[in-house]
């Protein structure tokens, strides 16, 4: 089977990183001759060193900087529904062990041996993002593999990421298997939440903050809490369920706040949760000017550094967010500032939080500096793919 695939050759000596286990080959490492350029976007290839020694089976896109992504180094494998089913089963076994309940990131791309593929699980509903031309082309096999491991599950394709644009594949958001009515219900940290997989952010929910949410919520008992960029309430509503006296959720999206309100009601804490539709910076400034403070302040914004060209502006925005957040944190209070910007290095982010504190003339100590939860594992040779940073401080 494998020998029917076209062979893609590295330039002499350029195969060593991939031979050492790295999952990507860059376009300037490949012999990009007419035959290679003519290969279909996202098709399977046998990836070989310049001498023809085959290293593995990969998807190939002749038009992108990351040209080849290795799926397997076992040449006896056929990349079919059975291949995907096996990887899905392994990923699910690991999550069941880590998380226990069927609400988690099931597949986190390279770290789960499935480059550029994301699958989030909401019980019997799976939300799939194929972020490369290769994974897009393999969607029929992916869907068949999911059906084998999760019989009866509905599958939503949430294929509208920016990465797909770079890969030259179309946006596509649709229910591919089964039916899905209304928002999805999910469980996290023992509480109930709702997510909109079609219209919400990313796949509908950010499972990556699970442990950071629990950490902060456990410090909120009996306290006042404000959760900026609350989205569907993952931080703020959880804090209310752990006994926060009063929680204000701030978001500019009415749809997100509606789902947060639904979660507050489902958890029996609606009377202690206030939904405030506002721009986060405007509301922070208003509260700072009014001298109003909260005992727990949560700032988990969308990515301020979406691409490298945003770095200078985004860096300033994180410092400003930390400053305003610190200004409205009561003495002895807790402040969380997070960044999900892949392009914002962790040390630079920590510097901005420190600068924000200094600008607010506040002092404190870092209690926790963490990334995503363990259902978002990291490939050991792609440490830079760990995008999430969440810093929690106790202020004086
Ligand atoms: N903290 C959330 C995730 C945030 S996602 C969680 O734990 O799940 C980003 C959220 O920020 C979205 O809900 C979006 O509506 C909101 N948002 C983006 N820009 C905003 C702004 N300027 N003011 C207020 N909310 C904003």
Short mmCIF file of N, CA and C and ligand atoms in Angstrom, two decimals, residues 201 206 213 229-231 235 251-253 256 278-280 300 302, ligand 1:
data_model
loop_
_atom_site.label_atom_id
_atom_site.label_comp_id
_atom_site.label_asym_id
_atom_site.label_seq_id
_atom_site.Cartn_x
_atom_site.Cartn_y
_atom_site.Cartn_z
N UNK A 201 -16.54 30.82 20.04
CA UNK A 201 -15.11 30.89 19.74
C UNK A 201 -14.56 29.48 19.54
N UNK A 206 -13.22 26.46 25.77
CA UNK A 206 -11.76 26.41 25.94
C UNK A 206 -11.43 25.47 27.09
N UNK A 213 -8.89 27.50 36.01
CA UNK A 213 -10.20 27.91 36.54
C UNK A 213 -10.43 27.34 37.94
N UNK A 229 -13.70 39.22 29.95
CA UNK A 229 -13.67 38.31 28.80
C UNK A 229 -14.21 36.94 29.26
N UNK A 230 -15.34 36.99 29.91
CA UNK A 230 -15.85 35.80 30.60
C UNK A 230 -16.25 34.68 29.66
N UNK A 231 -16.57 35.05 28.40
CA UNK A 231 -17.10 34.07 27.45
C UNK A 231 -18.28 33.34 28.10
N UNK A 235 -14.54 30.61 34.04
CA UNK A 235 -13.92 31.06 35.30
C UNK A 235 -14.98 31.54 36.29
N UNK A 251 -18.30 40.73 29.25
CA UNK A 251 -17.97 40.31 27.89
C UNK A 251 -18.73 41.21 26.93
N UNK A 252 -18.21 41.37 25.73
CA UNK A 252 -18.93 42.23 24.78
C UNK A 252 -19.92 41.43 23.94
N UNK A 253 -19.88 40.10 24.10
CA UNK A 253 -20.75 39.25 23.29
C UNK A 253 -22.02 38.88 24.07
N UNK A 256 -22.41 35.03 24.23
CA UNK A 256 -21.58 34.37 25.24
C UNK A 256 -22.18 34.57 26.63
N UNK A 278 -20.12 44.65 28.10
CA UNK A 278 -19.29 45.86 28.01
C UNK A 278 -17.95 45.53 27.36
N UNK A 279 -17.29 46.59 26.91
CA UNK A 279 -15.91 46.44 26.45
C UNK A 279 -15.03 46.31 27.70
N UNK A 280 -14.13 45.33 27.68
CA UNK A 280 -13.37 45.03 28.89
C UNK A 280 -12.50 46.20 29.33
N UNK A 300 -8.78 37.02 31.20
CA UNK A 300 -8.35 35.99 30.22
C UNK A 300 -8.88 36.38 28.85
N UNK A 302 -8.99 37.38 24.57
CA UNK A 302 -8.61 36.72 23.32
C UNK A 302 -7.15 37.07 23.00
N1 LIG B 1 -12.03 33.59 29.51
C1 LIG B 1 -12.81 32.79 28.59
C2 LIG B 1 -12.28 32.77 27.19
C3 LIG B 1 -12.21 34.12 26.55
S1 LIG B 1 -12.52 34.05 24.86
C4 LIG B 1 -12.93 31.35 29.11
O1 LIG B 1 -12.38 31.03 30.15
O2 LIG B 1 -13.57 30.55 28.43
C5 LIG B 1 -12.54 35.73 24.48
C6 LIG B 1 -13.82 36.42 24.90
O3 LIG B 1 -13.53 37.80 24.89
C7 LIG B 1 -15.00 36.23 23.96
O4 LIG B 1 -16.11 35.84 24.70
C8 LIG B 1 -15.23 37.61 23.35
O5 LIG B 1 -16.60 37.92 23.16
C9 LIG B 1 -14.65 38.50 24.40
N2 LIG B 1 -14.14 39.79 23.95
C10 LIG B 1 -13.32 40.05 22.92
N3 LIG B 1 -13.01 41.35 22.88
C11 LIG B 1 -13.62 41.94 23.93
C12 LIG B 1 -13.67 43.27 24.44
N4 LIG B 1 -13.00 44.24 23.85
N5 LIG B 1 -14.38 43.48 25.55
C13 LIG B 1 -15.06 42.50 26.15
N6 LIG B 1 -15.05 41.23 25.72
C14 LIG B 1 -14.36 40.96 24.62
#
